[in-house]
Each structure stands twice: as C-alpha cells, then as structure tokens.
mmCIF file of C-alpha atoms in Angstrom:
data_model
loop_
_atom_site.group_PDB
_atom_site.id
_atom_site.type_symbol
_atom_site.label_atom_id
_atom_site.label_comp_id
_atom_site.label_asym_id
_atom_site.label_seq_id
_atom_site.Cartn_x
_atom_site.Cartn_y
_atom_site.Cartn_z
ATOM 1 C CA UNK A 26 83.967 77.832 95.327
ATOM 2 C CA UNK A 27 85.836 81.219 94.673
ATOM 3 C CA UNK A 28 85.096 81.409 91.006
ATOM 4 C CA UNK A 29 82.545 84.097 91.053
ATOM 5 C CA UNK A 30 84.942 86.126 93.484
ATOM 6 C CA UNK A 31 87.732 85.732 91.013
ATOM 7 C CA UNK A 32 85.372 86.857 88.177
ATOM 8 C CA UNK A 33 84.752 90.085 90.230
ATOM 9 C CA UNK A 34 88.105 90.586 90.783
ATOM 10 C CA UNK A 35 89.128 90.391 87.323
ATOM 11 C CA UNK A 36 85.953 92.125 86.436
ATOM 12 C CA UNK A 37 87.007 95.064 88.593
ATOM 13 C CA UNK A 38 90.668 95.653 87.330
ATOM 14 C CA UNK A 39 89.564 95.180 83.443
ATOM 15 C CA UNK A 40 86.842 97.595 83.894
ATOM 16 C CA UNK A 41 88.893 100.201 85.410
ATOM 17 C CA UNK A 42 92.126 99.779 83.522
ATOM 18 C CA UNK A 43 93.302 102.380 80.573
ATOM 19 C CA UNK A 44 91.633 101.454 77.678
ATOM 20 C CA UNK A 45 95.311 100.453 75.896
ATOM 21 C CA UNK A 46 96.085 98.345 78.859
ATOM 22 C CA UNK A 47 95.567 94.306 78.098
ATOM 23 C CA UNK A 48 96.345 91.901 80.874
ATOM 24 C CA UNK A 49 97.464 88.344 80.452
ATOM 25 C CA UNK A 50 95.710 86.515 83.881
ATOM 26 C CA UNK A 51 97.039 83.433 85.406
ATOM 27 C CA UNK A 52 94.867 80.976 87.286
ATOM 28 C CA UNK A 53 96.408 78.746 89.708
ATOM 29 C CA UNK A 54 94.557 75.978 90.822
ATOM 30 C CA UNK A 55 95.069 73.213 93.458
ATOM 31 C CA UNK A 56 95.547 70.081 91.462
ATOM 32 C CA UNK A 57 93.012 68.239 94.253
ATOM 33 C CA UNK A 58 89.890 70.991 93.427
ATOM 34 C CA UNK A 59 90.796 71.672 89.889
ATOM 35 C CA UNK A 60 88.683 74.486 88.025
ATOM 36 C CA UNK A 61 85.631 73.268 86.029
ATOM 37 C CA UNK A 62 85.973 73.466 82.291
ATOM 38 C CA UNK A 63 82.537 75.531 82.457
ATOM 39 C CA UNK A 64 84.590 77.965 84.872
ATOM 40 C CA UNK A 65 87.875 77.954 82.478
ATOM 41 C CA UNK A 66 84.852 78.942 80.134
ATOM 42 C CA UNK A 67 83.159 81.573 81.325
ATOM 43 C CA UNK A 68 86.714 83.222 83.115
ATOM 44 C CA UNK A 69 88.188 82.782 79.014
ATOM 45 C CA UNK A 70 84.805 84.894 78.106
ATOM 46 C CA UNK A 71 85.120 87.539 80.334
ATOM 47 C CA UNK A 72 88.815 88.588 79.726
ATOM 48 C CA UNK A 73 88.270 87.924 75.914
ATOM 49 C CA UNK A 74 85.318 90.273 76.285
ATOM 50 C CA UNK A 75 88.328 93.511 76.663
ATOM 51 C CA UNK A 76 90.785 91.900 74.313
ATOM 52 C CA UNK A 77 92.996 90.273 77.636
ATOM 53 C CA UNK A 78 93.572 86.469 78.107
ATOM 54 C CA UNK A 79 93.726 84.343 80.822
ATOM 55 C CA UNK A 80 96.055 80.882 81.436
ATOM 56 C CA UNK A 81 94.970 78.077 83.810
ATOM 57 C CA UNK A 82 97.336 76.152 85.499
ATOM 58 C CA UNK A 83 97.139 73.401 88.497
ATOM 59 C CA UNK A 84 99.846 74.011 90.916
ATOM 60 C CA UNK A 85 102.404 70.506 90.536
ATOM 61 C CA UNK A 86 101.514 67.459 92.801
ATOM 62 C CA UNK A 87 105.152 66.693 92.835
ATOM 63 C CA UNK A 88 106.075 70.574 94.100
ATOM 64 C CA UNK A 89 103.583 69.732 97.299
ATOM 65 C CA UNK A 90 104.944 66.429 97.941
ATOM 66 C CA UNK A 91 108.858 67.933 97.783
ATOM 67 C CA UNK A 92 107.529 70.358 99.976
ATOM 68 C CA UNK A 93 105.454 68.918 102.211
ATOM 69 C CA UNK A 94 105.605 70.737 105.631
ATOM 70 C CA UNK A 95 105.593 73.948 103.941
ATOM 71 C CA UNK A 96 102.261 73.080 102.764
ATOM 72 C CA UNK A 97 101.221 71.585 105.847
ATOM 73 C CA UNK A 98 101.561 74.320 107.750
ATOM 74 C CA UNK A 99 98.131 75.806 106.454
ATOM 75 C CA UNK A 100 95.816 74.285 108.312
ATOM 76 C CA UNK A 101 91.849 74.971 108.575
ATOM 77 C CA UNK A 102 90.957 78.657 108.180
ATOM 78 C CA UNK A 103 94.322 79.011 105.341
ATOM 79 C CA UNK A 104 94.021 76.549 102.734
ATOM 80 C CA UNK A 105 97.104 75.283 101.677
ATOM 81 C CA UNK A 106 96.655 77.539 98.503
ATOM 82 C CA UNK A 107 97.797 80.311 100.534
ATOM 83 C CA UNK A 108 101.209 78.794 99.656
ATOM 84 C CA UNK A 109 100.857 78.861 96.083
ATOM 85 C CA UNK A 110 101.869 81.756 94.903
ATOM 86 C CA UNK A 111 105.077 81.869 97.621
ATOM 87 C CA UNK A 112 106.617 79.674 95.040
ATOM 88 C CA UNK A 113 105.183 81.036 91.937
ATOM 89 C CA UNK A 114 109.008 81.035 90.235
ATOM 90 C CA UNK A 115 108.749 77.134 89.832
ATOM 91 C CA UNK A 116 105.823 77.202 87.846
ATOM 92 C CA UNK A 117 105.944 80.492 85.382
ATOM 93 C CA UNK A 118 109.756 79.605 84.115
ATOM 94 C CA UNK A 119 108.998 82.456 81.090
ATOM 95 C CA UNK A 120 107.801 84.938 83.605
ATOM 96 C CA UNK A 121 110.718 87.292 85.046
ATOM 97 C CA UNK A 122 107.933 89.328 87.076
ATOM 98 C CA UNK A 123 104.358 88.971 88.200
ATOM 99 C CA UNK A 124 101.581 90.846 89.991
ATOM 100 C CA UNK A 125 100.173 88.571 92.533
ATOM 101 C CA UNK A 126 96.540 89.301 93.554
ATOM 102 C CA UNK A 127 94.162 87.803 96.112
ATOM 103 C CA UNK A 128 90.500 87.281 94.703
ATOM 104 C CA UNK A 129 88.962 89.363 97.759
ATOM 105 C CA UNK A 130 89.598 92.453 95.879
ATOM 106 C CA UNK A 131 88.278 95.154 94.392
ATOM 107 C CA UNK A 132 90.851 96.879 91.492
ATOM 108 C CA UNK A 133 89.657 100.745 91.188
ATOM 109 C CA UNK A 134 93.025 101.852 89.162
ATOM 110 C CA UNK A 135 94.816 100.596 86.508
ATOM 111 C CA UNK A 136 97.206 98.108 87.522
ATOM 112 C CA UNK A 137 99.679 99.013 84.569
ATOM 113 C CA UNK A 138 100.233 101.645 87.426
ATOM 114 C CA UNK A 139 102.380 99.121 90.139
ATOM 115 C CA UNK A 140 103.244 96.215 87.489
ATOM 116 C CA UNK A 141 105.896 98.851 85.634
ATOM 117 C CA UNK A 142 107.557 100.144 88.853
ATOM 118 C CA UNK A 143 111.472 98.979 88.759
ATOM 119 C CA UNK A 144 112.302 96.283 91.784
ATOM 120 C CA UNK A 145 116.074 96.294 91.156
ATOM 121 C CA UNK A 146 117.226 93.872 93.043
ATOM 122 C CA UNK A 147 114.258 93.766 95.345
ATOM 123 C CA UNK A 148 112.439 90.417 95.468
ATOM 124 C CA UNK A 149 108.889 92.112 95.792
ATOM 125 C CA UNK A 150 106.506 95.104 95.686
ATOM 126 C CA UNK A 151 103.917 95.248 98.440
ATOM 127 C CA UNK A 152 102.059 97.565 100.473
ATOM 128 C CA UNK A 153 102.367 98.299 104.323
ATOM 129 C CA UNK A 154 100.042 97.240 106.905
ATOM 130 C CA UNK A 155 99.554 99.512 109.658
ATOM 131 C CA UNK A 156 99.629 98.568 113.427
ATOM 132 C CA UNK A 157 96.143 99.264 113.751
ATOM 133 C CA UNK A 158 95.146 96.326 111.510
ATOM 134 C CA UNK A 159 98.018 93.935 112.856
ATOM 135 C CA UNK A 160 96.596 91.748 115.091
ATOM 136 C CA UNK A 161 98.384 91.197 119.144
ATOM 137 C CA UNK A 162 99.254 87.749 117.782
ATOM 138 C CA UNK A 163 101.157 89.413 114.710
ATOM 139 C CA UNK A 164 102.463 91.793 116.843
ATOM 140 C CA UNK A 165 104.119 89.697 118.741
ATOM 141 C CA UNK A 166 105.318 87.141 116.430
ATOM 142 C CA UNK A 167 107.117 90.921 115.367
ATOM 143 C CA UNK A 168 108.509 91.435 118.052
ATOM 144 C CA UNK A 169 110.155 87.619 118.515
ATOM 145 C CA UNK A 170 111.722 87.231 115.045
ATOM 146 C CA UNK A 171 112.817 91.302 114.687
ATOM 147 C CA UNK A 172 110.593 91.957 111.956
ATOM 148 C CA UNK A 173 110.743 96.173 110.957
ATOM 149 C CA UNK A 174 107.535 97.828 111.382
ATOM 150 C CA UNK A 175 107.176 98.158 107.993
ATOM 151 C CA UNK A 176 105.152 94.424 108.034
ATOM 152 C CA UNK A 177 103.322 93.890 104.492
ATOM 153 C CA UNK A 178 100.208 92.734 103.336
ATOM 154 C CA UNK A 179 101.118 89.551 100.458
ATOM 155 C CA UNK A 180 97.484 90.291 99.018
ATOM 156 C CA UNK A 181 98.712 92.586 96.679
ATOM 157 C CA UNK A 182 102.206 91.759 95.604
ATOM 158 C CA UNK A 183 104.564 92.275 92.357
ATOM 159 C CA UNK A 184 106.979 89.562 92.457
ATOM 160 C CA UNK A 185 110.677 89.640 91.133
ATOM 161 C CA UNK A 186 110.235 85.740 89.333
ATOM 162 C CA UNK A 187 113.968 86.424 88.515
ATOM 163 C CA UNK A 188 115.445 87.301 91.814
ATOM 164 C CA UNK A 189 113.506 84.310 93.521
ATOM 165 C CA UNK A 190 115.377 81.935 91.393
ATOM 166 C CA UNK A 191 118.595 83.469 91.905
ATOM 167 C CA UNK A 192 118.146 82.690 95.444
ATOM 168 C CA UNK A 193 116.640 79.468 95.577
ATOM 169 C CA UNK A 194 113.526 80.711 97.041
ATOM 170 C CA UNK A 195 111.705 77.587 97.601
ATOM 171 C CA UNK A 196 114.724 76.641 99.633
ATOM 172 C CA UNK A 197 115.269 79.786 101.465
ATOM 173 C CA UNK A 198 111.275 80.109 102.352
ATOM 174 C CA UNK A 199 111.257 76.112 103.655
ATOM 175 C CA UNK A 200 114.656 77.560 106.306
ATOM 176 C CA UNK A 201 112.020 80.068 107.610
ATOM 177 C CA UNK A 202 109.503 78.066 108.232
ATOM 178 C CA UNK A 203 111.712 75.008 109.872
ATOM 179 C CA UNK A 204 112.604 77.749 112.051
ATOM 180 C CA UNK A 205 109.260 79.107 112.925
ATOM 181 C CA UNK A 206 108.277 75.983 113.498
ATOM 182 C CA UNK A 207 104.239 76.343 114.609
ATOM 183 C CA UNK A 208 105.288 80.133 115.796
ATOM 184 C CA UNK A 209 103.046 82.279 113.485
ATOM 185 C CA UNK A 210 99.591 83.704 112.955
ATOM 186 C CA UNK A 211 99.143 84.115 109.250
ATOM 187 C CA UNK A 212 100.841 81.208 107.754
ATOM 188 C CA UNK A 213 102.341 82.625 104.404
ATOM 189 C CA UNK A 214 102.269 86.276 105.152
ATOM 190 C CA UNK A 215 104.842 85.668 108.432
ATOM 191 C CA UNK A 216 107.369 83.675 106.812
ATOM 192 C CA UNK A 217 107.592 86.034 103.315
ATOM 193 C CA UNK A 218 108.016 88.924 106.219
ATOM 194 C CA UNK A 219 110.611 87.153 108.113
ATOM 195 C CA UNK A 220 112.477 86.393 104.020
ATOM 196 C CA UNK A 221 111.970 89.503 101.957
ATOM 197 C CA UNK A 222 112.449 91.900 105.288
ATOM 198 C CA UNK A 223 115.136 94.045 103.987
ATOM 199 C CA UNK A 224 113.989 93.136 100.304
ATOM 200 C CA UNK A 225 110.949 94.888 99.586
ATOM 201 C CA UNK A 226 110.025 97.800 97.940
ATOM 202 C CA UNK A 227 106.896 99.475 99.469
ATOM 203 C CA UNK A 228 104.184 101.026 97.306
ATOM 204 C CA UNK A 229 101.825 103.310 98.819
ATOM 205 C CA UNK A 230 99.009 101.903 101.256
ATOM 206 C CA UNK A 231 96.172 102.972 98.950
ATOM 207 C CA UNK A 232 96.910 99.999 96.646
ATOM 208 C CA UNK A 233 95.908 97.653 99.678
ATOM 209 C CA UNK A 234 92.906 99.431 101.446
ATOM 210 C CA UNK A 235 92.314 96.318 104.279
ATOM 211 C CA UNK A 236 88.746 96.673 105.621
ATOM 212 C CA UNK A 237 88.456 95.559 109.065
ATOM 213 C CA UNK A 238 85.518 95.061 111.460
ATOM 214 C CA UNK A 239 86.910 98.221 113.083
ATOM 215 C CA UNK A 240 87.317 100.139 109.868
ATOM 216 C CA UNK A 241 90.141 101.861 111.423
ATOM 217 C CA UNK A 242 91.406 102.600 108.146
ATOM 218 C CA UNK A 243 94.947 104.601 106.916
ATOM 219 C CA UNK A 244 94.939 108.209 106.692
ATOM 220 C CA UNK A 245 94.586 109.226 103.194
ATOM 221 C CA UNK A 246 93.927 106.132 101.524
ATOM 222 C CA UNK A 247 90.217 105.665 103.305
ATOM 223 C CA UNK A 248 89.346 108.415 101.294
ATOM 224 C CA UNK A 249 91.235 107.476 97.696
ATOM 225 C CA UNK A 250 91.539 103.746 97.758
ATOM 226 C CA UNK A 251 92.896 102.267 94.636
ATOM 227 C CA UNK A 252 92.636 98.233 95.606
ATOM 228 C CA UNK A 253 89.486 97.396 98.548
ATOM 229 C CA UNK A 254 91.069 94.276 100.131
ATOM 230 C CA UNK A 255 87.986 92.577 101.680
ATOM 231 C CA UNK A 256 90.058 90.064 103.876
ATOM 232 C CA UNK A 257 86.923 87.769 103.215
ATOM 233 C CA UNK A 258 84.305 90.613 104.159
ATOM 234 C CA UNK A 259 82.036 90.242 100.833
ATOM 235 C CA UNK A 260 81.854 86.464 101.272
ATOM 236 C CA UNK A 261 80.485 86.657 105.123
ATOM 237 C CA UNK A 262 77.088 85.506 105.823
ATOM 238 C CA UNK A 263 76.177 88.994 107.951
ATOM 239 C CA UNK A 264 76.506 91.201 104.954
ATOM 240 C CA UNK A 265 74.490 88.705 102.631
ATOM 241 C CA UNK A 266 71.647 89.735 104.944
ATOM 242 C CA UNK A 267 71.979 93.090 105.497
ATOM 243 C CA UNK A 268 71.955 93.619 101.803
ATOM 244 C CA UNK A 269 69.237 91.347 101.320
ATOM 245 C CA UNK A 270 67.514 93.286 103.851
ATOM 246 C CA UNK A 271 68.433 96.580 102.325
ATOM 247 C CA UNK A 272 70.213 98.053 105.756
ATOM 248 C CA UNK A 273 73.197 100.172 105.994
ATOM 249 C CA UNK A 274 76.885 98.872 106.094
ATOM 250 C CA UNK A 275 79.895 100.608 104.903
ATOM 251 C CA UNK A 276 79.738 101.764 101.787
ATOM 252 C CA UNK A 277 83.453 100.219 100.733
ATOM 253 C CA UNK A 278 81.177 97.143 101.289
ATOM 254 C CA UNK A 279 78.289 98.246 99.415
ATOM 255 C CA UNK A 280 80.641 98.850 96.361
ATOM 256 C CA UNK A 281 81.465 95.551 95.663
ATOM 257 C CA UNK A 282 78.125 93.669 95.405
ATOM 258 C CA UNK A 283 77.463 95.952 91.740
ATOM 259 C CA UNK A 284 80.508 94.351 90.534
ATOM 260 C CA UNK A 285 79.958 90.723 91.933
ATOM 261 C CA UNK A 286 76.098 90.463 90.784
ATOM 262 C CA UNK A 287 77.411 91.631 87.143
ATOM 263 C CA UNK A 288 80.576 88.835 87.222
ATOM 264 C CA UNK A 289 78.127 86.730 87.995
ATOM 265 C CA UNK A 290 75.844 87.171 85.427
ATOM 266 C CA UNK A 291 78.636 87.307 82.996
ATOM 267 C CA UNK A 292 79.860 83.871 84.895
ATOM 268 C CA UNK A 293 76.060 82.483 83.579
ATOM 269 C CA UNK A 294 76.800 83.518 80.452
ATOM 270 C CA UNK A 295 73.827 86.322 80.602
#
C-alpha cells in the first residue's frame, strides 16, 4: 500500500511550493488494486487543504491487454505499474504536457520551477544519473545498445503528451522492447533511454538527488537538493528501526519521516 507515501509526496511539494502556485494531481491506479474510496478521500482532503485538486484514474484493462508483453516485462521487484506512466498520452487526451513523479520523493522546491521549462520538440525533461549510481548491469546494458552517458533517471520526468502522440509512442516504446527482448536491468527506465536518447532535455541533477546505500552523491546537489529520490529507502525495514531506536542515519533520511508521520496523520483525518 503506497498511499501514505503518495500523501508525503504530495505533502512535500504543496508545502514547499510558492504560495500562488496550485497543482492539479493525477492518480493512476492499476485497475486490479484500485485506490480505496477512503484513500480518494483523504488524498481529495489534503490537496483541497492548499486550494489544489487531485483526479483519480485506473490505468485501462484494454491498454494492458493490447499491450501485453510490454507489461509483462515487469516482473517481481517492478510492478507492472512501472509501465504506467510510459504511456501516459493514451490516457490524459486534454493534457499536452505532464510532470511525472515517483511517490519515493521528497519535493523541497516549487515544481512550477521544471513544469514551465520549454521542451520544443523534445519528448521529455529529466535529470542525469551519474555513473557512480548506475549499476555494472546498467552499465553494460549501455554499452550494448549505444546509449550516451547522459542515462536519466524516469523518477522525475516532464513529459511532452503532444510529441508522444505525434510519434505513436506506445508503438515506438513496444519496437524497443521486442528488441531488448529480456536484455535490461530496470525495466521501464532502459527502454525510455534506448527511445528518447537524442530527445531529452536535461535539467540539472539537483531535481533528482538519488540516495544510495553508498551515498556517493553528485557534486553540488548533495549539498542543495531540490527533489530527495529515496529509490525505496524510507519504506525499508532497517531504517524503521533505527528511527525507532533513535540511532543515527543520514540525515537526507531523517528528513523525510517529519513529513510522512504528518501525511499520515492528515491520511487519518487527524
């Protein structure tokens, strides 16, 4: 259940936006684990609570079953969610342009900030990853399909709706992955790096701070991060306890559980 970690999420980037900024939030859902009309609820409550409103919509049966392998491919680990919001341009047809966010985040800028930058005819804004946080199999999966070094994270991503439709994305993204075939480490991160390559526009690394177990971090953005991308950290088991516990951890970690324990009051309706 991710609810509460969407709730901080949201909670983050609406209590750190400019006070004229109002957000409109979508909420995609898998149609086989559909969101709980107390969750629709309580989500509705929080973003009416700063004048923003959130939409809830369960990603189409029939756009899985047209698509099956691509939605195959995720497998254990990577729900098949992962997917989703590859394809977002089938399912927002009024939408030109979206900021696409992962719910392991922490939003410490106003987001007004990315969402307005011009794309042209780029099909996506996103951050790059460094090679220090690339793991050997990413690497090499590089290496094999030619990839630029400039690989990019898809946890924070502005998405040109338009220019996906123009180019039969959908299509285009189920050509990668025939070709791929099983030959990839992060299922929907690869193949959008093997599409957009040469069609994204790179914002700078601070707006996608990755923590990793190595906290080898980027230069100037471990000091003035803007978005904390957990990749999962908040949620582990090891940092439960050493909180409970009261021990040290790094304090990019400790900043998050403020944020979560208030969501989740607000989530109870406290």
């Amino acid at each position: 259940n991710y609810s509460n970690y969407a709730a901080t999420t949201i909670l983050s980037i609406l209590l750190n936006s400019d006070i004229c900024t109002n957000f409109n939030f979508y909420a995609i859902s898998d149609p086989d684990s559909p969101l709980t009309n107390r969750t629709m609820s309580s989500l509705e409550r929080i973003c009416g609570k700063f004048g923003s409103k959130i939409f809830f919509k369960k990603f189409p049966q029939e756009i899985i079953d047209q698509n099956k392998e691509m939605f195959s491919i995720c497998k254990g680990y990577y729900p098949r969610i992962v997917m989703f919001k590859s394809v977002l341009e089938n399912i927002l047809p009024d939408l030109d342009k979206i900021l696409v966010l992962d719910v392991d985040l922490l939003v410490l800028r106003d987001l007004s900030k990315i969402y307005n930058i011009d794309l042209g005819e780029n099909y996506a804004l996103a951050a790059v990853k460094t090679p220090r946080s690339l793991s050997e199999s990413v690497m090499r999966f590089k290496t094999c399909k030619g990839l630029s070094s400039n690989y990019f994270s898809s946890g924070v991503m502005v998405y040109n709706l338009k220019k996906m439709r123009d180019i039969s994305n959908t299509s285009m993204l189920n050509s990668i992955i025939d070709t791929n075939s099983s030959d990839y480490f992060y299922p929907e991160m690869d193949n959008l790096n093997q599409l957009y390559k040469d069609k994204v526009k790179f914002m700078p690394a601070n707006w996608n701070l990755v923590l990793f177990d190595n906290v080898e971090l980027l230069h100037h953005t471990w000091f003035s991060p803007y978005i904390i991308h957990y990749a999962n950290k908040p949620f582990c088991e090891k940092y439960r306890k050493m909180k409970e516990k009261g021990l040290e951890y790094h304090p990019y970690l400790k900043a998050y559980f403020p944020y979560y324990e208030l969501a989740k009051d607000l989530m109870n309706g406290e």
